[in-house]
């Protein structure tokens, strides 16, 4: 019995040490979190306009949202363009720099129709190029990017959707939400019309916080959040197991022979996005220095309007590949309007993300998929243990551990004091 | 060391009952109720009694997609098939256990509950045949009343036949049979459905499949009947239960249940809620945190059941040989804390944590449940097991809901911390049991040998006191010690009864009210 007693106490000691270790780590990360929050987080003032500076009758054919996010040291310019392919562009400039769009040139897709009067420190843009529908008959959740077989994959060019601005809500100096919706698709090469809707919800923020809705990504004042919703899309009737994937083009002011990289990090903490422990960063080469661009997302897609763990599936990313024929890909996008012929000496790459996981019942199960990512300037933010987690861990584990230690001590003391008594008197 | 004090007592002890002369079939091992072969035949029946209940419990789970498509159910409607089973049992287990003690008796009780099982399953099946969902839910409700109370009856049988012998192993074996039941269900139902669907379709097919499944409940009923026959015969031959005739459990007895019993119930809740609700939410956790494929996630999730099916009887046997139940309970809780910490705070492959968890869980189940039989006298045992099971059902039902909400709002890390908190509570409670037990008789943490000696010494002390009281009739039995001690009503009544020559029931004792020392054998 004595041996077991000692063993048990030893075990408790180990556990207590472990808890202590966790708590110390947690407190350090908390203090570093507060420190980081104070150091990095400047607030920005947002100023939003639609087709800025456009005044003639043609303006109705343009769908450009411009958000100017003015900070203390620099100004970020966000341009969200849905005139053709959905393009999202951001540039960091000195504070006083002004955006200038020459609409006539923009319409004619001419060189340099978008300029700033002071050269940007960094610029970065993405184009949502294609939506792929692939027939995942083996139920792997993965897409074979190389296959172009029409029995396997169907590409929907994003510019063939008819984008309309459905809501320009919540416009304030702190936060802007824009909803673009495409409900009809008319491909150039056939007459088939695809029903259902694609929604893009873009949000810009002037402060650092977690977004209110799952997957509750962490945004700073340097971020645009993009949410892609595929709602009741009619799938290809010859596909039995349709899943979707989105192809994204990236262009930035980095040098042409460099490459963006995708890094996925795991954490122990899934407080903000329950059930998702991984954070994926796509960084441009400059991001290391803190003056580059990044995309950040959780590899999770929600398959119903009500977002929760049960209604979630995974996403897969496929690395970045170089895009050779820049002009062909980026023509008719806002990125081309800005970078123009410079593109040949700049970084242009593509990536893809597919939605779905083995045995999740394919897209047809709910006919709904939503995926959210952050696009930002600087270094991708790091998630830390939140105050709540630290608090719960210290109370939930520390308190009982303390009680056990105390009861162990009491037992030990009683043992020692009982040695002096007659053991059998009490019986 | 604990056993030393009873050396003297042992001498006073009357010789254990002499073996009865058995003739005819009863003399052979297979028919002799005191022979282990005969007992193990009974054990087999006890396990089979539970089989039907566990097999049919998970029928909806095994055919979830078919239920939803054939009956046109929504997922939330489907969940009713389980919630209408479990929620009423938060109360009904207790009632069922009490009725066994008070009204039916163990034999009739088991038969009635097994019959309810059959009726419930048939109603459930008819709901399928006629495509009436409310009938199905009603069937599950009736089935639930039968099933959970049957589990209580099963525990009682186990104690009746195996206390002081292989009780821990028997509890382990019953548990592994439960696992076998649900595993067989998951493997058999789908092929069965596919076969039946050749002849019937839609809701009719579901109905027919369920009617076929109800044969397992019939088998349970037959086992209950056989067991009743065997038990009746054993009681007659072994003259069991003679001392405790006339003892009747009352509802108010519940408040006099020893504190240790309530603490055991607390451990039941706090430990089990850290296992089953976790398993229910585990698949996604393994997929996302450890990048498991859905197949692997299912495997690692079911590893606990597989291990417990194999390990529980073996570990039960170990506890039978070594005793010291409280020590084993504490150990398994500690190990479980380790496993949950591994899952929460590291990326070590969950195969490790879940395998160890499987062993710890089996150890706990085999060591914890028999403890109830050590602190509660036989005539209250049905009620006690009923209460423990009710409390556990309540805990599981509530915590499963809470756990789902925690995951959706705060993630798996906090869920794990939540479970760890419960486990620490369980550990604390079991340490408390240990302390309380040491303060009183210490029976929970004795080795089997010590328990035997302790029981005998208690009998001897009782006999001695009775003799003293009956012999004197004067004041000679009042010692100075007696005069100095405040007397309980109980003590005084005891003395009074003794003086007028009324026989004292064996479980009347000053030190331990409501404790039966005599091993049931």
CSV table of N, CA, C and O in Angstrom, one decimal, chain B residues 330-395:
chain,number,residue,atom,x,y,z
B,330,UNK,N,-8.7,5.1,-8.7
B,330,UNK,CA,-7.8,6.3,-8.7
B,330,UNK,C,-6.8,6.2,-9.9
B,330,UNK,O,-6.6,7.2,-10.6
B,331,UNK,N,-6.2,5.1,-10.0
B,331,UNK,CA,-5.2,4.9,-11.1
B,331,UNK,C,-5.8,5.1,-12.4
B,331,UNK,O,-5.3,5.8,-13.3
B,332,UNK,N,-7.0,4.5,-12.7
B,332,UNK,CA,-7.6,4.7,-14.0
B,332,UNK,C,-8.0,6.1,-14.3
B,332,UNK,O,-7.8,6.6,-15.4
B,333,UNK,N,-8.4,6.8,-13.2
B,333,UNK,CA,-8.7,8.2,-13.5
B,333,UNK,C,-7.4,9.0,-13.8
B,333,UNK,O,-7.4,9.8,-14.7
B,334,UNK,N,-6.4,8.7,-13.1
B,334,UNK,CA,-5.1,9.4,-13.3
B,334,UNK,C,-4.6,9.2,-14.8
B,334,UNK,O,-4.2,10.1,-15.5
B,335,UNK,N,-4.7,7.9,-15.2
B,335,UNK,CA,-4.3,7.5,-16.5
B,335,UNK,C,-5.2,8.3,-17.6
B,335,UNK,O,-4.7,8.8,-18.6
B,336,UNK,N,-6.5,8.3,-17.3
B,336,UNK,CA,-7.4,9.0,-18.2
B,336,UNK,C,-7.0,10.5,-18.3
B,336,UNK,O,-7.1,11.0,-19.4
B,337,UNK,N,-6.7,11.1,-17.2
B,337,UNK,CA,-6.3,12.5,-17.2
B,337,UNK,C,-5.1,12.6,-18.2
B,337,UNK,O,-5.0,13.5,-19.0
B,338,UNK,N,-4.1,11.7,-18.0
B,338,UNK,CA,-2.9,11.7,-18.9
B,338,UNK,C,-3.3,11.6,-20.4
B,338,UNK,O,-2.8,12.3,-21.2
B,339,UNK,N,-4.3,10.7,-20.7
B,339,UNK,CA,-4.7,10.5,-22.1
B,339,UNK,C,-5.3,11.8,-22.6
B,339,UNK,O,-5.0,12.2,-23.7
B,340,UNK,N,-6.2,12.4,-21.8
B,340,UNK,CA,-6.9,13.6,-22.3
B,340,UNK,C,-5.9,14.7,-22.5
B,340,UNK,O,-6.0,15.5,-23.4
B,341,UNK,N,-4.9,14.8,-21.6
B,341,UNK,CA,-3.9,15.8,-21.7
B,341,UNK,C,-3.1,15.6,-23.0
B,341,UNK,O,-2.8,16.5,-23.7
B,342,UNK,N,-2.8,14.3,-23.3
B,342,UNK,CA,-2.0,14.0,-24.5
B,342,UNK,C,-2.8,14.5,-25.7
B,342,UNK,O,-2.3,15.1,-26.7
B,343,UNK,N,-4.1,14.2,-25.7
B,343,UNK,CA,-5.0,14.6,-26.8
B,343,UNK,C,-5.1,16.2,-26.9
B,343,UNK,O,-5.1,16.7,-28.0
B,344,UNK,N,-5.2,16.8,-25.8
B,344,UNK,CA,-5.4,18.3,-25.8
B,344,UNK,C,-4.2,19.1,-26.1
B,344,UNK,O,-4.2,20.0,-26.9
B,345,UNK,N,-3.1,18.7,-25.5
B,345,UNK,CA,-1.9,19.5,-25.5
B,345,UNK,C,-0.7,19.1,-26.3
B,345,UNK,O,0.3,19.7,-26.3
B,346,UNK,N,-0.9,17.9,-27.0
B,346,UNK,CA,0.2,17.5,-27.8
B,346,UNK,C,-0.3,17.0,-29.2
B,346,UNK,O,-1.5,16.9,-29.4
B,347,UNK,N,0.6,16.6,-30.0
B,347,UNK,CA,0.2,16.1,-31.3
B,347,UNK,C,0.6,14.6,-31.5
B,347,UNK,O,0.7,14.1,-32.5
B,348,UNK,N,0.9,14.0,-30.3
B,348,UNK,CA,1.1,12.6,-30.3
B,348,UNK,C,-0.1,11.8,-30.9
B,348,UNK,O,-1.2,12.2,-30.7
B,349,UNK,N,0.2,10.9,-31.8
B,349,UNK,CA,-0.9,10.2,-32.5
B,349,UNK,C,-2.0,9.7,-31.5
B,349,UNK,O,-1.6,9.1,-30.5
B,350,UNK,N,-3.2,9.9,-31.8
B,350,UNK,CA,-4.3,9.6,-30.9
B,350,UNK,C,-4.4,8.1,-30.7
B,350,UNK,O,-5.1,7.7,-29.7
B,351,UNK,N,-3.8,7.3,-31.5
B,351,UNK,CA,-3.8,5.8,-31.3
B,351,UNK,C,-3.3,5.5,-29.9
B,351,UNK,O,-3.8,4.7,-29.2
B,352,UNK,N,-2.2,6.2,-29.5
B,352,UNK,CA,-1.6,6.0,-28.2
B,352,UNK,C,-2.6,6.3,-27.1
B,352,UNK,O,-3.0,5.5,-26.3
B,353,UNK,N,-3.1,7.6,-27.2
B,353,UNK,CA,-4.0,8.1,-26.1
B,353,UNK,C,-5.2,7.2,-26.0
B,353,UNK,O,-5.7,6.8,-25.0
B,354,UNK,N,-5.8,6.9,-27.2
B,354,UNK,CA,-7.1,6.2,-27.2
B,354,UNK,C,-6.9,4.8,-26.7
B,354,UNK,O,-7.8,4.2,-26.0
B,355,UNK,N,-5.8,4.1,-27.1
B,355,UNK,CA,-5.6,2.8,-26.6
B,355,UNK,C,-5.5,2.7,-25.1
B,355,UNK,O,-6.1,1.9,-24.4
B,356,UNK,N,-4.6,3.6,-24.5
B,356,UNK,CA,-4.5,3.7,-23.1
B,356,UNK,C,-5.8,4.0,-22.4
B,356,UNK,O,-6.2,3.4,-21.4
B,357,UNK,N,-6.5,5.0,-23.1
B,357,UNK,CA,-7.8,5.3,-22.5
B,357,UNK,C,-8.7,4.1,-22.4
B,357,UNK,O,-9.5,3.9,-21.5
B,358,UNK,N,-8.7,3.3,-23.5
B,358,UNK,CA,-9.5,2.1,-23.5
B,358,UNK,C,-9.2,1.2,-22.3
B,358,UNK,O,-10.1,0.7,-21.7
B,359,UNK,N,-7.9,1.0,-22.0
B,359,UNK,CA,-7.6,0.2,-20.9
B,359,UNK,C,-8.0,0.8,-19.6
B,359,UNK,O,-8.6,0.1,-18.7
B,360,UNK,N,-7.8,2.1,-19.4
B,360,UNK,CA,-8.1,2.8,-18.2
B,360,UNK,C,-9.7,2.8,-18.0
B,360,UNK,O,-10.1,2.5,-16.9
B,361,UNK,N,-10.4,3.0,-19.1
B,361,UNK,CA,-11.9,3.0,-19.0
B,361,UNK,C,-12.4,1.6,-18.5
B,361,UNK,O,-13.2,1.5,-17.7
B,362,UNK,N,-11.8,0.5,-19.1
B,362,UNK,CA,-12.2,-0.8,-18.7
B,362,UNK,C,-11.9,-1.1,-17.3
B,362,UNK,O,-12.7,-1.7,-16.6
B,363,UNK,N,-10.7,-0.6,-16.9
B,363,UNK,CA,-10.3,-0.8,-15.5
B,363,UNK,C,-11.3,-0.2,-14.5
B,363,UNK,O,-11.7,-0.7,-13.6
B,364,UNK,N,-11.6,1.1,-14.9
B,364,UNK,CA,-12.5,1.8,-14.0
B,364,UNK,C,-13.9,1.1,-13.9
B,364,UNK,O,-14.4,0.9,-12.9
B,365,UNK,N,-14.4,0.7,-15.1
B,365,UNK,CA,-15.7,0.1,-15.1
B,365,UNK,C,-15.7,-1.2,-14.3
B,365,UNK,O,-16.7,-1.5,-13.5
B,366,UNK,N,-14.6,-2.0,-14.4
B,366,UNK,CA,-14.6,-3.2,-13.6
B,366,UNK,C,-14.4,-3.0,-12.2
B,366,UNK,O,-14.8,-3.8,-11.4
B,367,UNK,N,-13.8,-1.9,-11.8
B,367,UNK,CA,-13.5,-1.7,-10.4
B,367,UNK,C,-14.6,-0.9,-9.7
B,367,UNK,O,-14.8,-1.1,-8.5
B,368,UNK,N,-15.2,0.0,-10.4
B,368,UNK,CA,-16.1,1.0,-9.8
B,368,UNK,C,-17.5,0.3,-9.5
B,368,UNK,O,-18.0,0.4,-8.3
B,369,UNK,N,-18.1,-0.3,-10.4
B,369,UNK,CA,-19.5,-0.8,-10.2
B,369,UNK,C,-19.6,-1.8,-9.1
B,369,UNK,O,-20.6,-1.7,-8.3
B,370,UNK,N,-18.7,-2.7,-9.0
B,370,UNK,CA,-18.8,-3.7,-7.9
B,370,UNK,C,-18.7,-3.0,-6.5
B,370,UNK,O,-19.1,-3.6,-5.5
B,371,UNK,N,-18.1,-1.9,-6.4
B,371,UNK,CA,-18.0,-1.2,-5.1
B,371,UNK,C,-19.3,-0.9,-4.5
B,371,UNK,O,-19.5,-1.0,-3.3
B,372,UNK,N,-20.3,-0.6,-5.4
B,372,UNK,CA,-21.7,-0.4,-4.9
B,372,UNK,C,-22.1,-1.5,-4.0
B,372,UNK,O,-22.7,-1.4,-2.9
B,373,UNK,N,-21.8,-2.8,-4.5
B,373,UNK,CA,-22.3,-4.0,-3.8
B,373,UNK,C,-21.6,-4.1,-2.4
B,373,UNK,O,-22.1,-4.8,-1.6
B,374,UNK,N,-20.5,-3.5,-2.3
B,374,UNK,CA,-19.7,-3.6,-1.0
B,374,UNK,C,-20.3,-2.6,0.1
B,374,UNK,O,-20.1,-2.8,1.3
B,375,UNK,N,-20.9,-1.6,-0.4
B,375,UNK,CA,-21.4,-0.6,0.6
B,375,UNK,C,-22.9,-0.6,0.8
B,375,UNK,O,-23.4,0.1,1.7
B,376,UNK,N,-23.6,-1.3,0.0
B,376,UNK,CA,-25.1,-1.3,0.0
B,376,UNK,C,-25.5,-2.7,0.3
B,376,UNK,O,-25.1,-3.7,-0.4
B,377,UNK,N,-26.4,-2.9,1.3
B,377,UNK,CA,-26.9,-4.3,1.5
B,377,UNK,C,-27.7,-4.8,0.3
B,377,UNK,O,-28.3,-4.0,-0.4
B,378,UNK,N,-27.8,-6.1,0.3
B,378,UNK,CA,-28.4,-6.7,-0.9
B,378,UNK,C,-29.8,-6.3,-1.2
B,378,UNK,O,-30.2,-6.0,-2.3
B,379,UNK,N,-30.6,-6.1,-0.1
B,379,UNK,CA,-32.0,-5.8,-0.4
B,379,UNK,C,-32.3,-4.4,-0.9
B,379,UNK,O,-33.4,-4.1,-1.3
B,380,UNK,N,-31.2,-3.6,-0.9
B,380,UNK,CA,-31.4,-2.2,-1.4
B,380,UNK,C,-30.6,-2.0,-2.7
B,380,UNK,O,-30.6,-1.0,-3.3
B,381,UNK,N,-30.0,-3.2,-3.2
B,381,UNK,CA,-29.1,-3.0,-4.3
B,381,UNK,C,-29.7,-2.6,-5.6
B,381,UNK,O,-29.1,-1.8,-6.3
B,382,UNK,N,-30.9,-3.1,-5.9
B,382,UNK,CA,-31.6,-2.7,-7.1
B,382,UNK,C,-31.8,-1.2,-7.1
B,382,UNK,O,-31.5,-0.5,-8.1
B,383,UNK,N,-32.3,-0.6,-6.0
B,383,UNK,CA,-32.5,0.8,-5.9
B,383,UNK,C,-31.2,1.5,-6.1
B,383,UNK,O,-31.1,2.5,-6.8
B,384,UNK,N,-30.1,1.0,-5.4
B,384,UNK,CA,-28.8,1.7,-5.5
B,384,UNK,C,-28.3,1.7,-6.9
B,384,UNK,O,-27.9,2.8,-7.4
B,385,UNK,N,-28.3,0.6,-7.6
B,385,UNK,CA,-27.8,0.6,-9.0
B,385,UNK,C,-28.7,1.4,-9.9
B,385,UNK,O,-28.2,2.1,-10.8
B,386,UNK,N,-30.0,1.4,-9.6
B,386,UNK,CA,-30.9,2.2,-10.3
B,386,UNK,C,-30.5,3.7,-10.2
B,386,UNK,O,-30.5,4.4,-11.2
B,387,UNK,N,-30.3,4.1,-9.0
B,387,UNK,CA,-29.9,5.5,-8.7
B,387,UNK,C,-28.6,5.9,-9.5
B,387,UNK,O,-28.5,6.9,-10.2
B,388,UNK,N,-27.6,5.0,-9.3
B,388,UNK,CA,-26.3,5.3,-10.0
B,388,UNK,C,-26.5,5.4,-11.5
B,388,UNK,O,-26.0,6.4,-12.1
B,389,UNK,N,-27.3,4.5,-12.0
B,389,UNK,CA,-27.5,4.6,-13.5
B,389,UNK,C,-28.3,5.8,-13.9
B,389,UNK,O,-28.0,6.4,-14.9
B,390,UNK,N,-29.3,6.2,-13.1
B,390,UNK,CA,-30.1,7.3,-13.4
B,390,UNK,C,-29.2,8.6,-13.4
B,390,UNK,O,-29.3,9.4,-14.3
B,391,UNK,N,-28.4,8.7,-12.3
B,391,UNK,CA,-27.6,9.9,-12.2
B,391,UNK,C,-26.6,9.9,-13.4
B,391,UNK,O,-26.4,11.0,-14.0
B,392,UNK,N,-26.1,8.8,-13.8
B,392,UNK,CA,-25.2,8.7,-14.9
B,392,UNK,C,-25.9,9.1,-16.2
B,392,UNK,O,-25.3,9.9,-17.0
B,393,UNK,N,-27.1,8.6,-16.4
B,393,UNK,CA,-27.8,9.0,-17.6
B,393,UNK,C,-28.1,10.5,-17.7
B,393,UNK,O,-27.9,11.1,-18.7
B,394,UNK,N,-28.5,11.0,-16.5
B,394,UNK,CA,-28.7,12.5,-16.5
B,394,UNK,C,-27.4,13.2,-16.8
B,394,UNK,O,-27.4,14.1,-17.7
B,395,UNK,N,-26.3,12.8,-16.2
B,395,UNK,CA,-25.1,13.5,-16.5
B,395,UNK,C,-24.7,13.4,-17.9
B,395,UNK,O,-24.4,14.4,-18.5
